[in-house]
């Protein structure tokens, strides 16, 4: 398993439904990259040197198992044992899907 470095999370992308709301199947060319996924591993906190505090640790804003939204074009795709994952910075996470 891949363990992300400090300040990053490992996400398994979740593909959207391949049909429109009317039930029509969409071709591959019309689909966007997925922008949501399940958190698999959270990296350790990192030190933010841009703050006035001596030891300002930034912890992961999400937990393992949560489904999150992230920015589409700012992540790194990786593959491990035939499965595709994304490594995303804490700052690139947009929200948690309840």
mmCIF file with all atom_site columns, C-alpha atoms in Angstrom:
data_model
loop_
_atom_site.group_PDB
_atom_site.id
_atom_site.type_symbol
_atom_site.label_atom_id
_atom_site.label_alt_id
_atom_site.label_comp_id
_atom_site.label_asym_id
_atom_site.label_entity_id
_atom_site.label_seq_id
_atom_site.pdbx_PDB_ins_code
_atom_site.Cartn_x
_atom_site.Cartn_y
_atom_site.Cartn_z
_atom_site.occupancy
_atom_site.B_iso_or_equiv
_atom_site.pdbx_formal_charge
_atom_site.auth_seq_id
_atom_site.auth_comp_id
_atom_site.auth_asym_id
_atom_site.auth_atom_id
_atom_site.pdbx_PDB_model_num
ATOM 1  C CA . UNK A 1 1  ? 0.000   0.000  0.000   1.00 0.00 ? 1  UNK A CA 1
ATOM 2  C CA . UNK A 1 2  ? 1.161   3.523  -0.723  1.00 0.00 ? 2  UNK A CA 1
ATOM 3  C CA . UNK A 1 3  ? 1.628   5.802  2.281   1.00 0.00 ? 3  UNK A CA 1
ATOM 4  C CA . UNK A 1 4  ? 1.392   9.488  1.353   1.00 0.00 ? 4  UNK A CA 1
ATOM 5  C CA . UNK A 1 5  ? 3.910   11.951 2.774   1.00 0.00 ? 5  UNK A CA 1
ATOM 6  C CA . UNK A 1 6  ? 3.036   14.733 5.203   1.00 0.00 ? 6  UNK A CA 1
ATOM 7  C CA . UNK A 1 7  ? 0.312   17.025 3.888   1.00 0.00 ? 7  UNK A CA 1
ATOM 8  C CA . UNK A 1 8  ? -1.196  14.537 1.421   1.00 0.00 ? 8  UNK A CA 1
ATOM 9  C CA . UNK A 1 9  ? -4.026  11.966 1.353   1.00 0.00 ? 9  UNK A CA 1
ATOM 10 C CA . UNK A 1 10 ? -4.411  8.836  -0.771  1.00 0.00 ? 10 UNK A CA 1
ATOM 11 C CA . UNK A 1 11 ? -7.819  8.706  -2.461  1.00 0.00 ? 11 UNK A CA 1
ATOM 12 C CA . UNK A 1 12 ? -9.578  5.990  -4.433  1.00 0.00 ? 12 UNK A CA 1
ATOM 13 C CA . UNK A 1 13 ? -11.580 7.817  -7.152  1.00 0.00 ? 13 UNK A CA 1
ATOM 14 C CA . UNK A 1 14 ? -15.294 7.126  -7.437  1.00 0.00 ? 14 UNK A CA 1
ATOM 15 C CA . UNK A 1 15 ? -16.597 7.028  -11.007 1.00 0.00 ? 15 UNK A CA 1
ATOM 16 C CA . UNK A 1 16 ? -19.862 8.840  -11.665 1.00 0.00 ? 16 UNK A CA 1
ATOM 17 C CA . UNK A 1 17 ? -22.815 7.038  -13.200 1.00 0.00 ? 17 UNK A CA 1
ATOM 18 C CA . UNK A 1 18 ? -22.343 6.473  -16.924 1.00 0.00 ? 18 UNK A CA 1
ATOM 19 C CA . UNK A 1 19 ? -25.966 7.359  -17.695 1.00 0.00 ? 19 UNK A CA 1
ATOM 20 C CA . UNK A 1 20 ? -27.703 10.698 -17.903 1.00 0.00 ? 20 UNK A CA 1
ATOM 21 C CA . UNK A 1 21 ? -30.715 11.504 -15.723 1.00 0.00 ? 21 UNK A CA 1
ATOM 22 C CA . UNK A 1 22 ? -32.924 10.386 -18.640 1.00 0.00 ? 22 UNK A CA 1
ATOM 23 C CA . UNK A 1 23 ? -31.286 6.957  -18.746 1.00 0.00 ? 23 UNK A CA 1
ATOM 24 C CA . UNK A 1 24 ? -29.114 7.529  -21.843 1.00 0.00 ? 24 UNK A CA 1
ATOM 25 C CA . UNK A 1 25 ? -25.596 6.034  -21.654 1.00 0.00 ? 25 UNK A CA 1
ATOM 26 C CA . UNK A 1 26 ? -22.871 8.653  -22.039 1.00 0.00 ? 26 UNK A CA 1
ATOM 27 C CA . UNK A 1 27 ? -19.809 8.017  -24.238 1.00 0.00 ? 27 UNK A CA 1
ATOM 28 C CA . UNK A 1 28 ? -16.317 8.176  -22.696 1.00 0.00 ? 28 UNK A CA 1
ATOM 29 C CA . UNK A 1 29 ? -15.488 11.404 -24.538 1.00 0.00 ? 29 UNK A CA 1
ATOM 30 C CA . UNK A 1 30 ? -18.217 13.398 -22.752 1.00 0.00 ? 30 UNK A CA 1
ATOM 31 C CA . UNK A 1 31 ? -17.301 12.370 -19.228 1.00 0.00 ? 31 UNK A CA 1
ATOM 32 C CA . UNK A 1 32 ? -15.174 14.519 -16.931 1.00 0.00 ? 32 UNK A CA 1
ATOM 33 C CA . UNK A 1 33 ? -12.476 13.151 -14.681 1.00 0.00 ? 33 UNK A CA 1
ATOM 34 C CA . UNK A 1 34 ? -13.921 12.095 -11.335 1.00 0.00 ? 34 UNK A CA 1
ATOM 35 C CA . UNK A 1 35 ? -13.758 14.741 -8.651  1.00 0.00 ? 35 UNK A CA 1
ATOM 36 C CA . UNK A 1 36 ? -14.853 12.654 -5.693  1.00 0.00 ? 36 UNK A CA 1
ATOM 37 C CA . UNK A 1 37 ? -13.356 9.674  -3.965  1.00 0.00 ? 37 UNK A CA 1
ATOM 38 C CA . UNK A 1 38 ? -12.889 7.674  -0.800  1.00 0.00 ? 38 UNK A CA 1
ATOM 39 C CA . UNK A 1 39 ? -10.000 8.500  1.546   1.00 0.00 ? 39 UNK A CA 1
ATOM 40 C CA . UNK A 1 40 ? -7.770  5.427  1.923   1.00 0.00 ? 40 UNK A CA 1
ATOM 41 C CA . UNK A 1 41 ? -4.771  6.803  3.864   1.00 0.00 ? 41 UNK A CA 1
ATOM 42 C CA . UNK A 1 42 ? -4.045  10.202 5.450   1.00 0.00 ? 42 UNK A CA 1
ATOM 43 C CA . UNK A 1 43 ? -0.498  11.530 5.587   1.00 0.00 ? 43 UNK A CA 1
ATOM 44 C CA . UNK A 1 44 ? 1.019   12.873 8.795   1.00 0.00 ? 44 UNK A CA 1
ATOM 45 C CA . UNK A 1 45 ? 0.615   16.525 9.796   1.00 0.00 ? 45 UNK A CA 1
ATOM 46 C CA . UNK A 1 46 ? 3.079   19.001 8.365   1.00 0.00 ? 46 UNK A CA 1
ATOM 47 C CA . UNK A 1 47 ? 4.596   22.165 9.800   1.00 0.00 ? 47 UNK A CA 1
ATOM 48 C CA . UNK A 1 48 ? 3.364   25.420 8.300   1.00 0.00 ? 48 UNK A CA 1
ATOM 49 C CA . UNK A 1 49 ? 6.241   27.882 8.471   1.00 0.00 ? 49 UNK A CA 1
ATOM 50 C CA . UNK A 1 50 ? 4.051   30.737 7.179   1.00 0.00 ? 50 UNK A CA 1
ATOM 51 C CA . UNK A 1 51 ? 2.373   31.219 10.550  1.00 0.00 ? 51 UNK A CA 1
ATOM 52 C CA . UNK A 1 52 ? 3.544   33.236 13.536  1.00 0.00 ? 52 UNK A CA 1
ATOM 53 C CA . UNK A 1 53 ? 3.519   30.160 15.781  1.00 0.00 ? 53 UNK A CA 1
ATOM 54 C CA . UNK A 1 54 ? 6.701   28.151 16.348  1.00 0.00 ? 54 UNK A CA 1
ATOM 55 C CA . UNK A 1 55 ? 5.087   24.756 15.768  1.00 0.00 ? 55 UNK A CA 1
ATOM 56 C CA . UNK A 1 56 ? 1.936   25.201 13.717  1.00 0.00 ? 56 UNK A CA 1
ATOM 57 C CA . UNK A 1 57 ? 1.062   21.677 12.631  1.00 0.00 ? 57 UNK A CA 1
ATOM 58 C CA . UNK A 1 58 ? -1.548  21.267 9.893   1.00 0.00 ? 58 UNK A CA 1
ATOM 59 C CA . UNK A 1 59 ? -3.491  18.039 10.423  1.00 0.00 ? 59 UNK A CA 1
ATOM 60 C CA . UNK A 1 60 ? -5.519  16.226 7.794   1.00 0.00 ? 60 UNK A CA 1
ATOM 61 C CA . UNK A 1 61 ? -8.973  17.799 7.494   1.00 0.00 ? 61 UNK A CA 1
ATOM 62 C CA . UNK A 1 62 ? -10.505 14.395 6.650   1.00 0.00 ? 62 UNK A CA 1
ATOM 63 C CA . UNK A 1 63 ? -10.503 10.880 8.072   1.00 0.00 ? 63 UNK A CA 1
ATOM 64 C CA . UNK A 1 64 ? -9.975  7.479  6.482   1.00 0.00 ? 64 UNK A CA 1
ATOM 65 C CA . UNK A 1 65 ? -13.202 6.163  4.947   1.00 0.00 ? 65 UNK A CA 1
ATOM 66 C CA . UNK A 1 66 ? -14.794 9.547  4.240   1.00 0.00 ? 66 UNK A CA 1
ATOM 67 C CA . UNK A 1 67 ? -15.952 10.474 0.733   1.00 0.00 ? 67 UNK A CA 1
ATOM 68 C CA . UNK A 1 68 ? -14.491 13.794 -0.382  1.00 0.00 ? 68 UNK A CA 1
ATOM 69 C CA . UNK A 1 69 ? -14.553 16.301 -3.233  1.00 0.00 ? 69 UNK A CA 1
ATOM 70 C CA . UNK A 1 70 ? -11.225 17.505 -4.603  1.00 0.00 ? 70 UNK A CA 1
ATOM 71 C CA . UNK A 1 71 ? -9.951  19.778 -7.351  1.00 0.00 ? 71 UNK A CA 1
ATOM 72 C CA . UNK A 1 72 ? -9.955  17.976 -10.704 1.00 0.00 ? 72 UNK A CA 1
ATOM 73 C CA . UNK A 1 73 ? -6.610  18.810 -12.277 1.00 0.00 ? 73 UNK A CA 1
ATOM 74 C CA . UNK A 1 74 ? -4.226  19.207 -9.354  1.00 0.00 ? 74 UNK A CA 1
ATOM 75 C CA . UNK A 1 75 ? -3.650  15.635 -8.199  1.00 0.00 ? 75 UNK A CA 1
ATOM 76 C CA . UNK A 1 76 ? -1.124  12.890 -8.953  1.00 0.00 ? 76 UNK A CA 1
ATOM 77 C CA . UNK A 1 77 ? -2.373  9.574  -10.328 1.00 0.00 ? 77 UNK A CA 1
ATOM 78 C CA . UNK A 1 78 ? -0.628  6.436  -9.053  1.00 0.00 ? 78 UNK A CA 1
ATOM 79 C CA . UNK A 1 79 ? -1.228  2.718  -9.459  1.00 0.00 ? 79 UNK A CA 1
ATOM 80 C CA . UNK A 1 80 ? -0.710  -0.006 -6.860  1.00 0.00 ? 80 UNK A CA 1
ATOM 81 C CA . UNK A 1 81 ? -1.511  -3.685 -7.431  1.00 0.00 ? 81 UNK A CA 1
ATOM 82 C CA . UNK A 1 82 ? -3.631  -2.825 -10.472 1.00 0.00 ? 82 UNK A CA 1
ATOM 83 C CA . UNK A 1 83 ? -5.804  -0.249 -8.665  1.00 0.00 ? 83 UNK A CA 1
ATOM 84 C CA . UNK A 1 84 ? -5.693  3.459  -9.498  1.00 0.00 ? 84 UNK A CA 1
ATOM 85 C CA . UNK A 1 85 ? -5.382  6.022  -6.728  1.00 0.00 ? 85 UNK A CA 1
ATOM 86 C CA . UNK A 1 86 ? -4.808  9.748  -6.420  1.00 0.00 ? 86 UNK A CA 1
ATOM 87 C CA . UNK A 1 87 ? -2.448  11.588 -4.113  1.00 0.00 ? 87 UNK A CA 1
ATOM 88 C CA . UNK A 1 88 ? -4.025  14.926 -3.169  1.00 0.00 ? 88 UNK A CA 1
ATOM 89 C CA . UNK A 1 89 ? -2.715  17.781 -1.007  1.00 0.00 ? 89 UNK A CA 1
ATOM 90 C CA . UNK A 1 90 ? -4.706  18.731 2.082   1.00 0.00 ? 90 UNK A CA 1
ATOM 91 C CA . UNK A 1 91 ? -5.188  22.160 0.469   1.00 0.00 ? 91 UNK A CA 1
ATOM 92 C CA . UNK A 1 92 ? -6.749  20.659 -2.675  1.00 0.00 ? 92 UNK A CA 1
ATOM 93 C CA . UNK A 1 93 ? -9.645  19.018 -0.786  1.00 0.00 ? 93 UNK A CA 1
ATOM 94 C CA . UNK A 1 94 ? -12.894 20.922 -1.262  1.00 0.00 ? 94 UNK A CA 1
ATOM 95 C CA . UNK A 1 95 ? -15.420 19.176 0.975   1.00 0.00 ? 95 UNK A CA 1
ATOM 96 C CA . UNK A 1 96 ? -16.762 16.043 2.607   1.00 0.00 ? 96 UNK A CA 1
ATOM 97 C CA . UNK A 1 97 ? -19.796 14.257 1.159   1.00 0.00 ? 97 UNK A CA 1
ATOM 98 C CA . UNK A 1 98 ? -22.203 13.177 3.915   1.00 0.00 ? 98 UNK A CA 1
#
